[in-house]
Coordinates of C-alpha atoms in Angstrom, one line a residue:
X244 CA -32.7 -40.0 -86.3
X245 CA -28.9 -40.3 -86.0
X246 CA -28.7 -36.6 -85.1
X247 CA -31.2 -37.0 -82.2
X248 CA -29.4 -40.0 -80.9
X249 CA -26.1 -38.2 -81.0
X250 CA -27.6 -35.2 -79.3
X251 CA -29.1 -37.4 -76.5
X252 CA -25.8 -39.1 -76.0
X253 CA -24.1 -35.7 -75.6
X254 CA -26.6 -34.6 -73.0
X255 CA -26.1 -37.9 -71.1
X256 CA -22.3 -37.4 -71.1
X257 CA -22.7 -33.8 -69.9
X258 CA -25.0 -34.9 -67.1
X259 CA -22.6 -37.7 -66.2
X260 CA -19.6 -35.5 -66.2
X261 CA -21.4 -32.9 -64.1
X262 CA -22.4 -35.7 -61.6
X263 CA -18.8 -37.0 -61.5
X264 CA -17.5 -33.5 -60.8
X265 CA -20.1 -32.8 -58.1
X266 CA -19.3 -36.2 -56.5
X267 CA -15.6 -35.5 -56.7
X268 CA -16.1 -32.1 -55.1
X269 CA -18.2 -33.6 -52.3
X270 CA -15.7 -36.4 -51.8
X271 CA -12.8 -33.9 -51.8
X272 CA -14.6 -31.7 -49.3
X273 CA -15.4 -34.7 -47.1
X274 CA -11.7 -35.8 -47.2
X275 CA -10.6 -32.2 -46.4
X276 CA -13.1 -32.0 -43.4
X277 CA -12.3 -35.4 -42.1
X278 CA -8.6 -35.5 -42.6
X279 CA -7.4 -31.9 -42.5
X280 CA -10.0 -30.2 -40.3
X281 CA -10.8 -33.1 -38.0
X282 CA -9.1 -31.5 -34.9
X283 CA -11.0 -28.3 -35.4
X284 CA -14.4 -30.0 -35.5
X285 CA -13.5 -32.4 -32.7
X286 CA -13.0 -29.3 -30.5
X287 CA -16.3 -27.9 -31.7
X288 CA -18.1 -31.1 -30.8
X289 CA -16.4 -31.1 -27.4
X290 CA -17.5 -27.6 -26.8
X291 CA -21.1 -28.6 -27.6
X292 CA -21.1 -31.5 -25.2
X293 CA -18.8 -30.1 -22.4
X294 CA -19.7 -27.9 -19.5
X295 CA -16.8 -26.0 -18.1
X296 CA -16.5 -24.6 -14.5
X297 CA -13.4 -22.7 -13.2
X298 CA -11.5 -23.9 -10.1
X299 CA -9.8 -20.9 -8.4
X300 CA -6.2 -21.3 -7.7
X301 CA -5.0 -20.9 -4.1
X302 CA -3.5 -17.4 -3.9
X303 CA 0.1 -17.2 -2.7
X304 CA 0.7 -16.3 1.0
X305 CA 2.2 -13.0 2.2
X306 CA 4.8 -13.7 4.9
X307 CA 6.6 -11.2 7.2
X308 CA 10.4 -11.1 7.7
X309 CA 10.2 -13.9 10.3
X310 CA 8.0 -16.1 8.2
X311 CA 4.7 -15.3 10.0
X312 CA 1.7 -15.6 7.7
X313 CA 0.0 -12.2 7.1
X314 CA -2.3 -13.3 4.3
X315 CA -3.5 -16.8 3.6
X316 CA -6.5 -18.7 2.2
X317 CA -9.6 -20.4 3.7
X318 CA -11.6 -23.0 1.8
X319 CA -15.1 -21.8 0.8
X320 CA -17.6 -23.0 -1.8
X321 CA -19.3 -21.6 -4.9
X322 CA -22.9 -22.8 -5.3
X323 CA -24.2 -23.0 -8.9
X324 CA -27.2 -24.5 -10.8
X325 CA -27.5 -26.0 -14.3
X326 CA -31.0 -25.4 -15.5
X327 CA -31.1 -28.3 -18.0
X328 CA -30.2 -30.8 -15.3
X329 CA -32.6 -29.8 -12.6
X330 CA -35.3 -32.4 -12.0
X331 CA -36.9 -31.0 -8.8
X332 CA -36.8 -27.2 -9.1
X333 CA -39.0 -26.5 -6.0
X334 CA -36.8 -28.6 -3.8
X335 CA -33.7 -26.9 -5.2
X336 CA -35.2 -23.4 -4.6
X337 CA -36.3 -24.3 -1.0
X338 CA -32.9 -25.9 -0.1
X339 CA -30.7 -23.1 -1.5
X340 CA -32.9 -20.3 0.0
X341 CA -32.7 -22.0 3.5
X342 CA -29.0 -22.9 3.5
X343 CA -27.7 -19.7 1.8
X344 CA -30.0 -17.3 3.5
X345 CA -31.1 -15.8 0.2
X346 CA -34.6 -14.6 -0.6
X347 CA -36.6 -17.3 -2.4
X348 CA -37.6 -15.1 -5.3
X349 CA -33.9 -14.4 -6.0
X350 CA -33.1 -18.1 -5.9
X351 CA -36.0 -18.9 -8.2
X352 CA -34.8 -16.3 -10.7
X353 CA -31.5 -18.0 -10.9
X354 CA -32.8 -21.6 -11.0
X355 CA -35.3 -20.8 -13.8
X356 CA -32.8 -18.9 -15.9
X357 CA -32.0 -20.9 -19.0
X358 CA -28.2 -20.8 -19.2
X359 CA -25.3 -23.3 -19.3
X360 CA -24.5 -22.6 -15.6
X361 CA -25.7 -20.0 -13.2
X362 CA -23.8 -19.0 -10.0
X363 CA -26.1 -18.6 -7.0
X364 CA -23.6 -17.6 -4.3
X365 CA -19.8 -17.4 -3.9
X366 CA -17.7 -17.5 -0.7
X367 CA -20.1 -19.9 1.1
X368 CA -18.7 -21.5 4.3
X369 CA -17.4 -25.0 3.6
X370 CA -19.7 -26.6 6.2
X371 CA -22.7 -25.1 4.4
X372 CA -21.4 -26.3 1.0
X373 CA -21.0 -29.8 2.4
X374 CA -24.6 -29.8 3.7
X375 CA -25.9 -28.8 0.2
X376 CA -23.7 -31.4 -1.5
X377 CA -25.0 -34.2 0.8
X378 CA -28.6 -33.5 -0.4
X379 CA -27.5 -34.8 -3.9
X380 CA -30.0 -32.7 -5.8
X381 CA -29.6 -33.0 -9.6
X382 CA -28.5 -29.8 -11.3
X383 CA -26.9 -28.3 -8.1
X384 CA -23.1 -27.9 -8.2
X385 CA -20.9 -27.3 -5.2
X386 CA -17.3 -26.4 -6.1
X387 CA -14.6 -25.7 -3.5
X388 CA -13.0 -22.3 -3.8
X389 CA -10.7 -20.1 -1.8
X390 CA -11.3 -16.9 0.1
X391 CA -8.5 -14.6 1.4
X392 CA -7.9 -14.7 5.1
X393 CA -5.8 -12.3 7.2
X394 CA -4.7 -13.9 10.5
X395 CA -3.6 -10.6 12.0
X396 CA -6.9 -8.7 11.4
X397 CA -6.3 -5.0 11.2
X398 CA -2.5 -5.2 11.5
X399 CA -0.8 -3.3 8.7
X400 CA -4.1 -3.2 6.8
X401 CA -3.2 -0.3 4.6
X402 CA 0.1 -2.0 3.6
X403 CA -1.1 -5.6 3.0
X404 CA -4.4 -4.6 1.3
X405 CA -7.2 -7.1 0.5
X406 CA -8.9 -8.9 -2.4
X407 CA -12.3 -8.7 -3.9
X408 CA -14.9 -11.4 -4.6
X409 CA -13.0 -12.6 -7.6
X410 CA -9.9 -13.0 -5.4
X411 CA -8.0 -10.3 -7.2
X412 CA -6.0 -7.7 -5.2
X413 CA -7.7 -4.3 -4.7
X414 CA -5.2 -2.2 -2.6
X415 CA -1.8 -2.5 -1.1
X416 CA 0.7 -5.3 -1.7
X417 CA -2.2 -7.6 -2.8
X418 CA -2.7 -5.5 -5.9
X419 CA 1.0 -4.5 -6.4
X420 CA 2.1 -8.2 -6.5
X421 CA -1.0 -9.5 -8.2
X422 CA 1.1 -11.3 -10.9
X423 CA 3.1 -13.1 -8.3
X424 CA 0.3 -14.1 -5.9
X425 CA -2.7 -15.0 -8.1
X426 CA -1.8 -18.4 -9.5
X427 CA -3.4 -20.1 -12.5
X428 CA -7.1 -21.3 -12.3
X429 CA -8.0 -24.9 -13.1
X430 CA -11.2 -26.3 -14.8
X431 CA -13.9 -28.9 -14.2
X432 CA -15.1 -30.4 -17.5
X433 CA -18.3 -32.5 -17.6
X434 CA -19.8 -34.2 -20.8
X435 CA -23.5 -33.8 -21.6
X436 CA -25.9 -35.1 -24.2
X437 CA -27.6 -33.0 -26.8
X438 CA -30.2 -31.8 -24.2
X439 CA -27.4 -30.6 -21.9
X440 CA -27.9 -33.5 -19.4
X441 CA -24.8 -34.8 -17.8
X442 CA -23.7 -38.2 -18.9
X443 CA -23.0 -40.0 -15.6
X444 CA -20.8 -42.8 -17.0
X445 CA -18.2 -40.3 -18.4
X446 CA -17.9 -38.4 -15.0
X447 CA -15.7 -35.3 -14.7
X448 CA -12.4 -34.3 -16.1
X449 CA -10.3 -31.9 -13.9
X450 CA -7.4 -29.6 -14.8
X451 CA -5.7 -28.8 -11.5
X452 CA -5.1 -25.2 -10.6
X453 CA -1.6 -24.0 -10.0
X454 CA -1.1 -22.3 -6.7
X455 CA 0.3 -18.8 -6.6
X456 CA 3.8 -18.0 -5.4
X457 CA 4.3 -16.5 -1.9
X458 CA 5.7 -13.1 -1.1
X459 CA 8.1 -12.5 1.7
X460 CA 8.2 -8.9 2.9
X461 CA 10.5 -6.9 5.2
X462 CA 7.7 -5.9 7.6
X463 CA 8.1 -7.5 11.0
X464 CA 4.9 -8.4 12.9
X465 CA 6.5 -7.8 16.3
X466 CA 7.8 -4.4 15.4
X467 CA 4.6 -3.5 13.6
X468 CA 2.5 -4.5 16.6
X469 CA 4.5 -2.6 19.2
X470 CA 4.7 0.5 17.0
X471 CA 0.9 0.3 16.4
X472 CA 0.3 0.1 20.1
X473 CA 2.4 3.2 20.6
X474 CA 0.5 5.1 17.9
X475 CA -2.9 4.1 19.4
X476 CA -1.7 5.2 22.8
X477 CA -0.5 8.7 21.7
X478 CA -3.6 9.1 19.5
X479 CA -5.8 8.4 22.5
X480 CA -3.8 10.6 24.9
X481 CA -3.6 13.6 22.5
X482 CA -7.1 13.0 20.9
X483 CA -5.4 13.3 17.6
X484 CA -7.0 12.9 14.2
X485 CA -4.6 10.2 13.1
X486 CA -1.0 9.0 13.6
X487 CA 1.5 7.6 11.1
X488 CA 4.7 5.9 12.0
X489 CA 7.3 4.6 9.5
X490 CA 10.3 2.5 10.5
X491 CA 12.9 1.5 7.9
X492 CA 16.4 0.4 7.4
X493 CA 18.2 3.5 5.9
X494 CA 21.0 1.3 4.5
X495 CA 18.9 -0.8 2.1
X496 CA 15.3 0.7 2.2
X497 CA 13.6 -2.2 3.8
X498 CA 10.5 -1.1 5.7
X499 CA 10.1 -2.8 9.1
X500 CA 6.8 -1.2 10.0
X501 CA 4.2 1.2 8.5
X502 CA 1.5 2.3 10.8
X503 CA -1.5 4.5 9.9
X504 CA -4.1 4.5 12.8
X505 CA -6.9 4.1 12.7
X506 CA -6.5 0.9 10.7
X507 CA -9.4 -1.3 9.4
X508 CA -10.3 -5.0 9.6
X509 CA -8.8 -6.8 6.5
X510 CA -11.3 -9.6 6.9
X511 CA -14.2 -7.1 6.7
X512 CA -12.8 -4.3 4.6
X513 CA -16.2 -2.9 3.4
X514 CA -17.3 -2.0 6.9
X515 CA -16.4 1.5 8.0
X516 CA -14.6 2.1 11.2
X517 CA -16.6 3.6 14.0
X518 CA -15.5 7.2 13.4
X519 CA -16.2 7.0 9.7
X520 CA -19.5 5.3 10.2
X521 CA -20.5 8.2 12.5
X522 CA -19.5 10.7 9.8
X523 CA -21.8 8.8 7.4
X524 CA -24.7 8.9 9.8
X525 CA -24.2 12.6 10.6
X526 CA -24.1 13.6 6.9
X527 CA -27.3 11.7 5.9
X528 CA -30.6 13.5 5.2
X529 CA -33.7 11.4 4.8
X530 CA -35.9 12.2 1.8
X531 CA -39.5 13.1 2.7
X532 CA -42.0 10.3 2.9
X533 CA -43.9 11.4 -0.3
X534 CA -40.7 10.7 -2.3
X535 CA -40.4 7.0 -1.2
X536 CA -41.1 5.9 -4.8
X537 CA -37.4 6.7 -5.6
X538 CA -34.9 3.9 -5.8
X539 CA -33.8 2.6 -2.4
X540 CA -30.2 3.7 -3.0
X541 CA -31.4 7.3 -3.3
X542 CA -33.5 7.1 -0.1
X543 CA -30.9 8.8 1.9
X544 CA -28.8 11.7 0.6
X545 CA -25.9 13.7 2.2
X546 CA -26.0 17.4 2.6
X547 CA -23.7 17.7 -0.5
X548 CA -26.4 16.0 -2.6
X549 CA -24.6 12.7 -2.8
X550 CA -26.4 9.4 -2.0
X551 CA -25.4 7.5 1.1
X552 CA -24.0 4.8 -1.3
X553 CA -21.7 7.4 -2.9
X554 CA -20.8 8.9 0.4
X555 CA -20.0 5.5 1.9
X556 CA -17.7 4.7 -1.0
X557 CA -15.9 8.0 -0.5
X558 CA -15.4 7.1 3.2
X559 CA -14.2 3.6 2.3
X560 CA -11.6 5.1 -0.1
X561 CA -10.5 7.4 2.7
X562 CA -10.3 4.5 5.1
X563 CA -8.2 2.4 2.7
X564 CA -5.7 5.3 2.0
X565 CA -2.2 4.9 3.2
X566 CA -1.2 8.5 4.4
X567 CA 2.5 7.5 4.5
X568 CA 2.6 7.5 0.7
X569 CA -0.8 8.5 -0.7
X570 CA -1.0 11.8 1.1
X571 CA 1.4 14.8 1.3
X572 CA 2.0 17.2 4.2
X573 CA 4.2 20.2 5.1
X574 CA 7.2 18.5 6.8
X575 CA 8.2 21.5 8.9
X576 CA 11.5 21.5 10.7
X577 CA 12.4 17.9 9.8
X578 CA 13.0 19.3 6.4
X579 CA 15.8 21.4 7.8
X580 CA 17.9 18.2 7.4
X581 CA 17.7 18.7 3.7
X582 CA 18.6 22.4 3.8
X583 CA 21.5 21.4 6.2
X584 CA 22.8 18.8 3.7
X585 CA 22.6 21.1 0.7
X586 CA 24.3 23.9 2.6
X587 CA 27.2 21.7 3.8
X588 CA 27.6 20.0 0.5
X589 CA 27.7 23.3 -1.4
X590 CA 30.1 24.7 1.1
X591 CA 28.0 27.8 1.9
X592 CA 27.9 26.9 5.6
X593 CA 30.2 25.0 8.1
X594 CA 29.4 23.8 11.6
X595 CA 31.4 26.7 13.1
X596 CA 29.7 29.5 11.2
X597 CA 28.0 32.0 13.5
X598 CA 24.5 33.5 13.2
X599 CA 22.4 35.9 15.1
X600 CA 18.7 35.3 15.8
X601 CA 16.6 38.3 17.1
X602 CA 13.5 36.2 16.8
X603 CA 12.8 36.9 13.2
X604 CA 14.4 37.2 9.7
X605 CA 13.4 39.9 7.2
X606 CA 13.2 38.6 3.7
X607 CA 12.2 41.2 1.1
X608 CA 9.1 42.8 2.6
X609 CA 8.3 39.9 5.0
X610 CA 9.2 39.4 8.6
X611 CA 9.4 35.6 9.1
X612 CA 9.4 34.7 12.8
X613 CA 11.4 32.1 14.7
X614 CA 9.5 29.6 16.9
X615 CA 11.2 31.5 19.8
X616 CA 9.9 35.0 19.3
X617 CA 12.4 36.5 21.8
X618 CA 15.2 35.1 19.6
X619 CA 18.2 32.7 20.3
X620 CA 20.8 35.4 20.1
X621 CA 24.3 34.6 18.9
X622 CA 24.9 30.9 18.0
X623 CA 26.9 28.7 15.6
X624 CA 25.3 26.5 13.0
X625 CA 25.3 23.4 15.2
X626 CA 23.5 25.3 18.0
X627 CA 21.1 26.7 15.4
X628 CA 20.2 23.1 14.4
X629 CA 19.9 22.1 18.1
X630 CA 17.5 25.1 18.7
X631 CA 15.7 24.5 15.4
X632 CA 16.1 28.1 14.6
X633 CA 14.3 29.3 11.5
X634 CA 16.4 32.4 10.8
X635 CA 19.6 30.2 10.7
X636 CA 18.1 27.9 8.0
X637 CA 16.6 30.8 6.1
X638 CA 20.1 32.3 5.9
X639 CA 21.5 29.0 4.6
X640 CA 18.7 28.8 2.0
X641 CA 19.4 32.4 0.9
X642 CA 23.1 31.7 0.6
X643 CA 22.4 28.7 -1.6
X644 CA 20.0 30.8 -3.9
X645 CA 17.1 29.5 -5.9
X646 CA 19.1 28.0 -8.7
X647 CA 21.4 26.0 -6.5
X648 CA 18.6 25.0 -4.0
X649 CA 16.7 23.5 -6.9
X650 CA 19.8 21.7 -8.1
X651 CA 20.1 19.9 -4.7
X652 CA 16.3 19.4 -4.5
X653 CA 16.6 17.5 -7.8
X654 CA 19.9 15.8 -6.8
X655 CA 18.4 14.5 -3.6
X656 CA 15.5 12.9 -5.5
X657 CA 12.7 15.1 -4.1
X658 CA 11.2 15.9 -7.4
X659 CA 10.7 12.2 -8.3
X660 CA 8.7 9.6 -6.6
X661 CA 10.5 7.1 -4.4
X662 CA 9.4 4.1 -6.4
X663 CA 8.2 2.2 -3.4
X664 CA 6.3 -1.1 -4.1
X665 CA 2.9 0.1 -3.0
X666 CA 0.4 1.6 -5.4
X667 CA -0.8 5.3 -5.4
X668 CA 2.4 7.1 -4.3
X669 CA 1.9 10.8 -4.4
X670 CA 4.5 13.2 -5.8
X671 CA 6.1 16.3 -4.2
X672 CA 4.1 19.5 -4.5
X673 CA 6.7 22.2 -5.0
X674 CA 6.8 25.8 -6.3
X675 CA 7.9 26.0 -10.0
X676 CA 11.4 27.5 -10.2
X677 CA 10.2 30.4 -12.3
X678 CA 7.6 31.3 -9.7
X679 CA 9.9 31.1 -6.7
X680 CA 11.2 34.2 -5.1
X681 CA 13.3 34.8 -2.0
X682 CA 10.3 34.6 0.3
X683 CA 9.3 31.2 -1.1
X684 CA 12.9 30.1 -0.8
X685 CA 13.0 31.2 2.8
X686 CA 9.9 29.3 3.8
X687 CA 10.9 26.1 1.9
X688 CA 14.3 26.2 3.8
X689 CA 12.5 25.5 7.1
X690 CA 9.9 23.1 5.7
X691 CA 6.8 25.2 4.9
X692 CA 4.9 26.3 1.7
X693 CA 5.3 23.0 -0.1
X694 CA 4.4 19.3 0.6
X695 CA 5.9 15.9 0.4
X696 CA 5.0 12.4 1.5
X697 CA 6.3 10.8 4.7
X698 CA 8.0 8.0 2.7
X699 CA 9.7 10.6 0.5
X700 CA 11.1 12.4 3.6
X701 CA 12.3 9.1 5.1
X702 CA 13.9 8.0 1.9
X703 CA 15.7 11.3 1.3
X704 CA 17.0 11.6 4.9
X705 CA 18.2 7.9 4.6
X706 CA 20.3 8.9 1.7
X707 CA 21.8 11.8 3.6
X708 CA 22.9 9.8 6.6
X709 CA 23.9 6.5 5.0
X710 CA 26.9 7.9 3.1
X711 CA 25.0 9.3 0.1
X712 CA 23.1 6.3 -1.4
X713 CA 19.6 6.9 -2.5
X714 CA 17.8 3.7 -1.5
X715 CA 14.3 2.7 -2.6
X716 CA 11.9 2.2 0.3
X717 CA 10.2 -1.2 -0.1
X718 CA 8.5 -4.2 1.5
X719 CA 9.1 -7.0 -1.0
X720 CA 12.1 -9.1 -0.2
X721 CA 11.7 -12.4 -2.1
X722 CA 9.2 -14.4 -4.1
X723 CA 8.9 -17.9 -2.7
X724 CA 7.7 -21.1 -4.4
X725 CA 4.6 -22.8 -2.8
X726 CA 7.0 -25.1 -0.8
X727 CA 8.6 -21.9 0.6
X728 CA 11.9 -22.3 -1.3
X729 CA 13.2 -19.0 -2.6
X730 CA 12.3 -18.5 -6.2
X731 CA 13.5 -14.9 -6.8
X732 CA 15.2 -12.3 -4.6
X733 CA 13.7 -8.8 -5.3
X734 CA 16.2 -6.1 -6.2
X735 CA 15.4 -2.3 -6.0
X736 CA 17.3 0.6 -7.5
X737 CA 20.1 2.4 -5.5
X738 CA 21.5 5.7 -6.7
X739 CA 25.0 6.6 -5.5
X740 CA 26.6 10.0 -4.9
X741 CA 23.7 12.0 -3.4
X742 CA 26.1 13.7 -1.0
X743 CA 29.7 13.0 -0.1
X744 CA 30.7 10.7 2.8
X745 CA 32.1 13.7 4.6
X746 CA 28.9 15.7 4.4
X747 CA 26.9 12.6 5.5
X748 CA 29.2 12.2 8.5
X749 CA 28.7 15.9 9.5
X750 CA 24.9 15.6 9.2
X751 CA 24.9 12.5 11.5
X752 CA 27.1 14.3 14.1
X753 CA 25.0 17.5 14.1
X754 CA 21.7 15.5 14.3
X755 CA 23.1 13.5 17.2
X756 CA 23.7 16.7 19.1
X757 CA 20.1 17.8 18.4
X758 CA 19.0 14.8 20.5
X759 CA 21.7 14.8 23.1
X760 CA 21.7 18.6 23.7
X761 CA 18.9 20.2 21.7
X762 CA 15.2 20.2 20.9
X763 CA 15.1 16.4 20.5
X764 CA 16.3 15.6 24.0
X765 CA 13.0 13.7 24.7
X766 CA 14.2 11.0 22.2
X767 CA 17.4 10.4 24.1
X768 CA 18.1 6.8 25.3
X769 CA 20.9 6.0 27.7
X770 CA 23.6 3.9 26.1
X771 CA 22.6 4.7 22.5
X772 CA 23.7 7.5 20.3
X773 CA 20.4 8.8 18.7
X774 CA 20.2 11.3 15.9
X775 CA 17.1 13.2 15.0
X776 CA 15.1 16.3 14.3
X777 CA 11.8 17.6 15.7
X778 CA 9.1 19.5 13.8
X779 CA 5.9 21.3 14.4
X780 CA 4.1 22.6 11.3
X781 CA 0.7 24.3 10.9
X782 CA -1.8 23.1 8.4
X783 CA -3.8 25.3 6.0
X784 CA -5.6 27.5 6.7
X785 CA -3.3 28.8 9.4
X786 CA -6.2 30.5 11.1
X787 CA -7.6 27.0 12.0
X788 CA -4.8 26.5 14.6
X789 CA -4.4 22.8 13.6
X790 CA -0.9 21.4 13.9
X791 CA 1.2 18.5 12.8
X792 CA 3.8 17.3 15.4
X793 CA 6.5 15.1 14.1
X794 CA 9.9 13.6 14.9
X795 CA 12.5 11.9 12.7
X796 CA 15.1 9.8 14.4
X797 CA 17.7 7.2 13.6
X798 CA 20.1 4.9 15.5
X799 CA 22.9 4.3 16.1
X800 CA 23.9 7.8 15.1
X801 CA 27.4 6.7 13.9
X802 CA 26.1 3.9 11.7
X803 CA 22.3 4.1 11.3
X804 CA 20.5 0.8 11.1
X805 CA 17.0 2.0 11.7
X806 CA 15.2 5.3 10.9
X807 CA 11.8 6.2 12.5
X808 CA 9.4 8.9 11.5
X809 CA 6.4 9.7 13.7
X810 CA 3.7 12.1 12.5
X811 CA 0.8 13.1 14.7
X812 CA -2.1 15.0 13.0
X813 CA -3.9 17.7 15.0
X814 CA -3.0 16.7 18.6
X815 CA -4.9 18.5 21.3
X816 CA -3.2 20.5 24.0
X817 CA 0.6 20.7 23.8
X818 CA 1.5 20.1 20.1
X819 CA 5.3 20.6 19.9
X820 CA 7.0 17.8 18.0
X821 CA 9.8 17.5 20.6
X822 CA 7.3 17.1 23.4
X823 CA 4.7 14.9 21.7
X824 CA 6.3 12.9 18.8
X825 CA 9.9 12.5 20.1
X826 CA 8.9 10.3 23.1
X827 CA 7.0 8.0 20.8
X828 CA 10.1 7.2 18.8
X829 CA 12.1 6.9 22.0
X830 CA 9.7 4.3 23.4
X831 CA 9.8 2.4 20.1
X832 CA 13.6 2.5 19.8
X833 CA 14.0 1.4 23.5
X834 CA 12.1 -1.8 22.7
X835 CA 13.2 -2.6 19.1
X836 CA 16.9 -1.7 19.2
X837 CA 17.7 -4.8 21.4
X838 CA 15.3 -6.8 19.3
X839 CA 17.3 -5.9 16.1
X840 CA 20.5 -6.9 17.9
X841 CA 21.7 -3.3 18.5
X842 CA 23.0 -3.4 22.0
X843 CA 23.7 -0.6 24.4
X844 CA 27.3 0.6 24.7
X845 CA 27.9 -0.1 28.4
X846 CA 31.2 1.8 28.6
X847 CA 29.5 4.8 27.1
X848 CA 26.8 4.6 29.8
X849 CA 29.5 4.6 32.5
X850 CA 31.4 7.5 31.1
X851 CA 28.2 9.5 30.5
X852 CA 27.2 9.1 34.1
X853 CA 30.6 9.8 35.4
X854 CA 31.0 13.1 33.5
X855 CA 27.5 14.3 34.5
X856 CA 28.1 13.5 38.2
X857 CA 31.4 15.3 38.8
X858 CA 30.6 19.1 39.0
X859 CA 33.6 19.6 41.2
X860 CA 35.8 19.0 38.1
X861 CA 34.9 22.5 37.0
X862 CA 33.7 21.4 33.6
X863 CA 31.3 23.8 32.0
X864 CA 28.5 22.5 29.9
X865 CA 30.2 23.1 26.6
X866 CA 33.3 21.2 27.8
X867 CA 31.1 18.4 29.0
X868 CA 29.4 18.3 25.6
X869 CA 32.7 18.1 23.8
X870 CA 33.9 15.3 25.9
X871 CA 30.6 13.4 25.5
X872 CA 30.8 13.9 21.8
X873 CA 34.4 12.6 21.6
X874 CA 33.3 9.5 23.6

């Protein structure tokens, strides 16, 4: 009997101890959860009972050099529905369908979808959003939002760029400076019960968004507008395919204007321009009626087999491209400035060296013609530049040789991208040194058989005329705080020692005579010393007889403060750069040089007139030219 009692007592103690251990474990676990993990489970509980909606931050503005707003924001609304809170679904469906101009079936699909929150439509006009809010229907949320707005419409569209539906940059400065402009979104927090119904007494908690910083750029609206008008005028007169104009400060790389006409409307960037829309319509082929069961997006195909949707996207990408930096072209005779600089810097040519042009130059087994087939005869190097004589520059290139030419090509920065602050810059397309013979060297010397971007040409010539500093072409000047106080000045790389000061001075002087006495005389402006170079290049295939007319000019020649490059693609009729493109730069310079504070030299005007009007003095043209140059 005693043994049974002892056994039972032991069992009771075992059970008791086990219970104590279990209770201790449960108490310990409870203490751990309540004391040490309370914050974690508090957040979990909040997540279960809170509905979160984002508030978009106002995107920072883009301002021109004078403070004019180029990109701003308009208040719009985002309309959403919360399924668990809707009490009158039919009223909600009817209201949203009417006010938002959306098919009723589409609205019903969103209203009946079981989700924490469902967006019905974004970028709704504020007035429409206010009307929906005033109806006070349960489960319908109207949140104020921002939509990008561009006050200047199509002005500098391929530079500024635009944003998508999520307010993120897609092209241009909008995407390049996304981190600066975008800001930090806020939140709207509402508390709900276990069924997901909002608890009215607790209301909403808001975390305010932080507005994005603004970007000040070097582009000047007044210069851009005038240059764009000039581009449109010459495009219409010459029935050209397109026109690009780049205006920049060669001393620091700031870009004052970048025109690529035709431009597009920044406030409606997904609508094709008239010309591109015509291309889309012309390329479409309607599928026979028996195939109408195919998806609607396949209902129309282009001749290449692509759907209209795919073809339209291709044309949109083409419309958004910035040819000044996204596309390359054969620069033609404007590139002779680079050959000139390399030759002078290497000492293989001097301004007084004499050349003979019979109208062609034989290189290996090739006869390469000059633009003047009858030849320029005997001339010095400066006269060869004035005449834009191909044989002269071929000879300079051959004197340099392939090894040395490549050395200067690399030294001038032509094998690297400029580093401009716009996305999608293309690189130079050049012969590999191992594949380059004397014929290729000869054609490169006068700007053919390779391709560069307009911004690369402008940046390189800037370094050759500003004393030898390779500047980075750019738009960004400063990042501003929302109150427009300066937050950060933007700095871009500068590389010294591209050419010597002496070589740079010689280049400026030679290019000034090209305008005052040579092929660039149509860019001459009384009272200003203008330097420049004309070009007329032929696109591939050569048999198509399509030309690119261009002119690169700068002023004042002795201390360049502005450089302009005009490129006209496929002008009809007369297509020579000196006849077509040089007057465009002259017209722009005549108007913007005084605007930039660069005044005419009145004494120079008086002496120029006096010398030209005294034939009785017996001065021959060369003597007149020397006197004018000294003045």
